[in-house]
mmCIF file of C-alpha atoms in Angstrom:
data_model
loop_
_atom_site.group_PDB
_atom_site.id
_atom_site.type_symbol
_atom_site.label_atom_id
_atom_site.label_comp_id
_atom_site.label_asym_id
_atom_site.label_seq_id
_atom_site.Cartn_x
_atom_site.Cartn_y
_atom_site.Cartn_z
ATOM 1 C CA UNK Z 965 -0.076 -0.038 -0.045
ATOM 2 C CA UNK Z 966 1.468 3.263 -0.879
ATOM 3 C CA UNK Z 967 0.520 6.869 0.366
ATOM 4 C CA UNK Z 968 1.611 10.423 -0.130
ATOM 5 C CA UNK Z 969 2.615 11.133 3.430
ATOM 6 C CA UNK Z 970 0.759 14.520 3.767
ATOM 7 C CA UNK Z 971 -2.156 15.026 5.830
ATOM 8 C CA UNK Z 972 -5.568 15.386 3.967
ATOM 9 C CA UNK Z 973 -6.206 18.656 5.689
ATOM 10 C CA UNK Z 974 -5.582 22.253 4.439
ATOM 11 C CA UNK Z 975 -1.749 22.675 5.121
ATOM 12 C CA UNK Z 976 -1.069 25.418 2.428
ATOM 13 C CA UNK Z 977 0.267 27.856 5.063
ATOM 14 C CA UNK Z 978 1.754 25.170 7.580
ATOM 15 C CA UNK Z 979 5.291 24.262 8.099
ATOM 16 C CA UNK Z 980 6.694 20.704 8.073
ATOM 17 C CA UNK Z 981 8.369 19.516 11.441
ATOM 18 C CA UNK Z 982 10.664 16.770 12.206
ATOM 19 C CA UNK Z 983 9.295 14.239 14.342
ATOM 20 C CA UNK Z 984 10.682 11.315 16.168
ATOM 21 C CA UNK Z 985 6.990 10.226 16.927
ATOM 22 C CA UNK Z 986 5.059 10.651 13.758
ATOM 23 C CA UNK Z 987 5.833 10.352 10.181
ATOM 24 C CA UNK Z 988 4.511 13.775 9.377
ATOM 25 C CA UNK Z 989 3.691 16.844 11.395
ATOM 26 C CA UNK Z 990 2.517 20.128 9.886
ATOM 27 C CA UNK Z 991 2.081 23.212 11.832
ATOM 28 C CA UNK Z 992 1.250 26.883 11.748
ATOM 29 C CA UNK Z 993 4.394 29.053 12.050
ATOM 30 C CA UNK Z 994 5.152 30.214 15.416
ATOM 31 C CA UNK Z 995 2.320 28.214 17.073
ATOM 32 C CA UNK Z 996 1.768 28.337 20.784
ATOM 33 C CA UNK Z 997 -0.568 25.590 22.064
ATOM 34 C CA UNK Z 998 0.067 26.437 25.915
ATOM 35 C CA UNK Z 999 -3.384 28.092 26.190
ATOM 36 C CA UNK Z 1000 -4.969 24.808 25.570
ATOM 37 C CA UNK Z 1001 -5.628 23.007 28.706
ATOM 38 C CA UNK Z 1002 -8.790 21.034 27.775
ATOM 39 C CA UNK Z 1003 -9.418 18.644 25.072
ATOM 40 C CA UNK Z 1004 -12.233 17.785 22.676
ATOM 41 C CA UNK Z 1005 -12.212 14.383 20.713
ATOM 42 C CA UNK Z 1006 -14.412 14.182 17.672
ATOM 43 C CA UNK Z 1007 -15.684 10.616 16.682
ATOM 44 C CA UNK Z 1008 -13.157 8.894 14.507
ATOM 45 C CA UNK Z 1009 -13.928 8.717 10.945
ATOM 46 C CA UNK Z 1010 -12.852 6.711 7.807
ATOM 47 C CA UNK Z 1011 -13.856 7.343 4.009
ATOM 48 C CA UNK Z 1012 -15.408 4.008 4.070
ATOM 49 C CA UNK Z 1013 -17.339 4.673 0.966
ATOM 50 C CA UNK Z 1014 -14.554 5.987 -1.489
ATOM 51 C CA UNK Z 1015 -11.555 4.048 0.214
ATOM 52 C CA UNK Z 1016 -11.526 0.703 -1.540
ATOM 53 C CA UNK Z 1017 -8.887 -0.848 0.806
ATOM 54 C CA UNK Z 1018 -10.841 -0.016 3.931
ATOM 55 C CA UNK Z 1019 -14.090 -1.018 2.125
ATOM 56 C CA UNK Z 1020 -12.682 -4.559 2.075
ATOM 57 C CA UNK Z 1021 -13.159 -4.975 5.692
ATOM 58 C CA UNK Z 1022 -16.814 -5.647 6.955
ATOM 59 C CA UNK Z 1023 -18.252 -2.322 7.990
ATOM 60 C CA UNK Z 1024 -18.952 -3.381 11.836
ATOM 61 C CA UNK Z 1025 -15.224 -3.850 12.261
ATOM 62 C CA UNK Z 1026 -14.070 -0.712 10.747
ATOM 63 C CA UNK Z 1027 -16.661 1.063 13.143
ATOM 64 C CA UNK Z 1028 -15.483 -0.970 16.021
ATOM 65 C CA UNK Z 1029 -11.640 0.245 15.315
ATOM 66 C CA UNK Z 1030 -13.032 3.657 14.985
ATOM 67 C CA UNK Z 1031 -14.907 3.544 18.370
ATOM 68 C CA UNK Z 1032 -11.674 1.915 20.011
ATOM 69 C CA UNK Z 1033 -9.269 4.535 18.712
ATOM 70 C CA UNK Z 1034 -11.425 7.311 20.066
ATOM 71 C CA UNK Z 1035 -11.950 5.369 23.463
ATOM 72 C CA UNK Z 1036 -8.166 5.202 23.710
ATOM 73 C CA UNK Z 1037 -7.549 9.022 23.124
ATOM 74 C CA UNK Z 1038 -9.969 9.680 25.655
ATOM 75 C CA UNK Z 1039 -8.807 7.294 28.188
ATOM 76 C CA UNK Z 1040 -5.179 8.417 27.649
ATOM 77 C CA UNK Z 1041 -5.930 12.010 27.936
ATOM 78 C CA UNK Z 1042 -7.885 11.358 30.954
ATOM 79 C CA UNK Z 1043 -4.994 9.344 32.531
ATOM 80 C CA UNK Z 1044 -2.927 12.400 32.003
ATOM 81 C CA UNK Z 1045 -5.124 14.610 33.936
ATOM 82 C CA UNK Z 1046 -6.921 16.543 31.056
ATOM 83 C CA UNK Z 1047 -10.512 17.418 31.143
ATOM 84 C CA UNK Z 1048 -12.552 15.830 28.151
ATOM 85 C CA UNK Z 1049 -15.307 18.465 27.054
ATOM 86 C CA UNK Z 1050 -17.897 18.181 24.449
ATOM 87 C CA UNK Z 1051 -18.322 21.902 23.810
ATOM 88 C CA UNK Z 1052 -15.822 24.283 22.345
ATOM 89 C CA UNK Z 1053 -13.903 26.973 24.676
ATOM 90 C CA UNK Z 1054 -11.144 29.306 24.450
ATOM 91 C CA UNK Z 1055 -8.905 26.634 26.213
ATOM 92 C CA UNK Z 1056 -10.172 23.712 24.547
ATOM 93 C CA UNK Z 1057 -8.236 21.944 21.792
ATOM 94 C CA UNK Z 1058 -10.244 19.768 19.210
ATOM 95 C CA UNK Z 1059 -8.664 16.518 17.848
ATOM 96 C CA UNK Z 1060 -10.125 15.262 14.612
ATOM 97 C CA UNK Z 1061 -8.792 11.823 14.059
ATOM 98 C CA UNK Z 1062 -9.320 9.590 10.716
ATOM 99 C CA UNK Z 1063 -8.258 5.983 10.010
ATOM 100 C CA UNK Z 1064 -6.798 6.105 6.412
ATOM 101 C CA UNK Z 1065 -5.776 2.619 6.186
ATOM 102 C CA UNK Z 1066 -6.689 -0.575 7.807
ATOM 103 C CA UNK Z 1067 -5.298 -4.180 7.313
ATOM 104 C CA UNK Z 1068 -5.905 -6.889 9.729
ATOM 105 C CA UNK Z 1069 -3.572 -9.659 10.709
ATOM 106 C CA UNK Z 1070 -4.172 -13.377 11.170
ATOM 107 C CA UNK Z 1071 -7.037 -14.461 13.267
ATOM 108 C CA UNK Z 1072 -5.027 -17.583 14.493
ATOM 109 C CA UNK Z 1073 -2.615 -17.189 17.394
ATOM 110 C CA UNK Z 1074 0.914 -16.718 16.612
ATOM 111 C CA UNK Z 1075 0.620 -17.513 12.970
ATOM 112 C CA UNK Z 1076 2.591 -15.002 10.856
ATOM 113 C CA UNK Z 1077 0.518 -13.708 7.787
ATOM 114 C CA UNK Z 1078 1.292 -10.785 5.663
ATOM 115 C CA UNK Z 1079 2.058 -7.710 7.295
ATOM 116 C CA UNK Z 1080 -0.674 -6.079 9.027
ATOM 117 C CA UNK Z 1081 -0.940 -2.037 9.051
ATOM 118 C CA UNK Z 1082 -2.863 0.855 10.241
ATOM 119 C CA UNK Z 1083 -2.627 4.635 9.138
ATOM 120 C CA UNK Z 1084 -4.298 7.865 10.516
ATOM 121 C CA UNK Z 1085 -4.440 11.482 10.020
ATOM 122 C CA UNK Z 1086 -5.324 13.724 12.805
ATOM 123 C CA UNK Z 1087 -6.058 17.369 12.681
ATOM 124 C CA UNK Z 1088 -5.759 19.397 15.702
ATOM 125 C CA UNK Z 1089 -8.027 22.820 15.621
ATOM 126 C CA UNK Z 1090 -8.881 25.597 17.827
ATOM 127 C CA UNK Z 1091 -12.417 24.424 18.885
ATOM 128 C CA UNK Z 1092 -13.884 28.045 18.941
ATOM 129 C CA UNK Z 1093 -12.707 29.605 15.320
ATOM 130 C CA UNK Z 1094 -12.372 26.052 13.748
ATOM 131 C CA UNK Z 1095 -8.664 27.140 12.465
ATOM 132 C CA UNK Z 1096 -6.305 23.959 12.177
ATOM 133 C CA UNK Z 1097 -3.473 24.357 13.962
ATOM 134 C CA UNK Z 1098 -1.456 21.123 13.594
ATOM 135 C CA UNK Z 1099 -1.807 18.288 11.012
ATOM 136 C CA UNK Z 1100 -0.392 14.742 11.725
ATOM 137 C CA UNK Z 1101 -0.131 11.735 9.506
ATOM 138 C CA UNK Z 1102 1.304 8.416 10.498
ATOM 139 C CA UNK Z 1103 1.298 4.417 9.674
ATOM 140 C CA UNK Z 1104 2.240 1.661 11.736
ATOM 141 C CA UNK Z 1105 2.986 -1.688 10.454
ATOM 142 C CA UNK Z 1106 3.469 -5.024 12.357
ATOM 143 C CA UNK Z 1107 4.341 -8.517 11.640
ATOM 144 C CA UNK Z 1108 0.836 -9.867 10.997
ATOM 145 C CA UNK Z 1109 0.997 -11.904 14.318
ATOM 146 C CA UNK Z 1110 -2.410 -11.961 16.261
ATOM 147 C CA UNK Z 1111 -1.886 -12.392 19.965
ATOM 148 C CA UNK Z 1112 -4.881 -13.839 21.832
ATOM 149 C CA UNK Z 1113 -6.640 -15.072 18.550
ATOM 150 C CA UNK Z 1114 -7.472 -11.205 17.855
ATOM 151 C CA UNK Z 1115 -6.917 -9.998 14.323
ATOM 152 C CA UNK Z 1116 -7.165 -6.593 15.348
ATOM 153 C CA UNK Z 1117 -4.054 -6.715 17.676
ATOM 154 C CA UNK Z 1118 -1.996 -4.696 15.446
ATOM 155 C CA UNK Z 1119 -4.444 -2.131 14.909
ATOM 156 C CA UNK Z 1120 -5.346 -1.637 18.750
ATOM 157 C CA UNK Z 1121 -1.678 -1.585 19.545
ATOM 158 C CA UNK Z 1122 -1.224 1.546 16.878
ATOM 159 C CA UNK Z 1123 -4.258 3.136 18.489
ATOM 160 C CA UNK Z 1124 -2.887 3.004 21.934
ATOM 161 C CA UNK Z 1125 0.641 4.069 20.716
ATOM 162 C CA UNK Z 1126 -1.069 7.099 18.884
ATOM 163 C CA UNK Z 1127 -3.166 7.918 21.977
ATOM 164 C CA UNK Z 1128 -0.144 7.935 24.369
ATOM 165 C CA UNK Z 1129 2.125 9.798 21.762
ATOM 166 C CA UNK Z 1130 -0.669 12.299 21.444
ATOM 167 C CA UNK Z 1131 -0.894 12.925 25.388
ATOM 168 C CA UNK Z 1132 2.852 13.118 25.648
ATOM 169 C CA UNK Z 1133 3.078 15.771 23.169
ATOM 170 C CA UNK Z 1134 0.606 17.771 24.767
ATOM 171 C CA UNK Z 1135 2.502 17.096 28.279
ATOM 172 C CA UNK Z 1136 5.780 18.369 26.486
ATOM 173 C CA UNK Z 1137 3.805 21.440 25.506
ATOM 174 C CA UNK Z 1138 2.721 22.275 29.067
ATOM 175 C CA UNK Z 1139 6.368 21.595 30.487
ATOM 176 C CA UNK Z 1140 5.445 18.450 32.397
ATOM 177 C CA UNK Z 1141 8.057 16.275 30.316
ATOM 178 C CA UNK Z 1142 11.345 16.602 28.724
ATOM 179 C CA UNK Z 1143 12.215 15.869 25.104
ATOM 180 C CA UNK Z 1144 13.737 12.747 25.865
ATOM 181 C CA UNK Z 1145 10.414 11.535 27.321
ATOM 182 C CA UNK Z 1146 8.707 11.845 23.918
ATOM 183 C CA UNK Z 1147 7.865 8.216 22.498
ATOM 184 C CA UNK Z 1148 9.850 7.274 19.467
ATOM 185 C CA UNK Z 1149 8.796 4.850 16.801
ATOM 186 C CA UNK Z 1150 7.418 1.404 18.159
ATOM 187 C CA UNK Z 1151 9.178 -1.766 17.281
ATOM 188 C CA UNK Z 1152 7.592 -3.237 14.331
ATOM 189 C CA UNK Z 1153 8.294 -6.885 15.503
ATOM 190 C CA UNK Z 1154 6.168 -6.465 18.515
ATOM 191 C CA UNK Z 1155 3.451 -8.963 19.266
ATOM 192 C CA UNK Z 1156 0.730 -6.807 21.340
ATOM 193 C CA UNK Z 1157 -2.007 -8.089 23.335
ATOM 194 C CA UNK Z 1158 -5.309 -6.529 22.133
ATOM 195 C CA UNK Z 1159 -7.245 -4.844 24.840
ATOM 196 C CA UNK Z 1160 -10.856 -3.609 24.320
ATOM 197 C CA UNK Z 1161 -11.431 -0.424 26.236
ATOM 198 C CA UNK Z 1162 -14.770 -0.057 28.070
ATOM 199 C CA UNK Z 1163 -17.298 2.632 26.662
ATOM 200 C CA UNK Z 1164 -17.392 4.322 29.857
ATOM 201 C CA UNK Z 1165 -14.682 5.644 32.178
ATOM 202 C CA UNK Z 1166 -14.526 7.662 35.228
ATOM 203 C CA UNK Z 1167 -14.087 11.396 34.729
ATOM 204 C CA UNK Z 1168 -10.774 13.140 35.363
ATOM 205 C CA UNK Z 1169 -9.486 15.854 37.443
ATOM 206 C CA UNK Z 1170 -8.555 19.062 35.609
ATOM 207 C CA UNK Z 1171 -4.912 19.409 34.627
ATOM 208 C CA UNK Z 1172 -2.543 21.760 36.271
ATOM 209 C CA UNK Z 1173 -1.413 24.955 34.207
ATOM 210 C CA UNK Z 1174 2.182 24.632 33.002
ATOM 211 C CA UNK Z 1175 3.905 25.935 29.927
ATOM 212 C CA UNK Z 1176 4.482 25.660 24.074
ATOM 213 C CA UNK Z 1177 3.878 21.077 19.645
#
């Protein structure tokens, strides 16, 4: 599967940035995200009708992957102490994620098949003005080994990595962690155990206020 690694968002006035975590990161010049302390996470989407590769996957499985990605984002930001909100606000950063590629591994435990992969694009927006601030594109591949008889092990592992990576980058913007604490690319040889995130999680405390993606 091939892809031009530029996010499918309006990046005309953005600059590309090097990243040890994501394949492509684009951001507005002189961007300062320190005023954003709460998070709004849109439902994860796919272009199911027009994306031939994704359309080969049963729709209900695609929808479950969308749900699991969003639940992981919510759970990770709550774990980091960020309030998840449903309404825009001047201190609310809006995440708009979409799955752009989705290929499952084997459904038989520890049977190596063709490589499994998952790709996403995510836009970070000012929730009030709707202006896009950051656009991210990434793709993770695994060995096609499904642990625990779950063929979406690799996809779920990718969702968990991306959720953690986004949260860590926001932590870094607020001065909570150092550059060295930002995650690098995961080992493509991993054999992850899938975890289904429950639909409901406890609400989290509000974050502290620290200080610039």
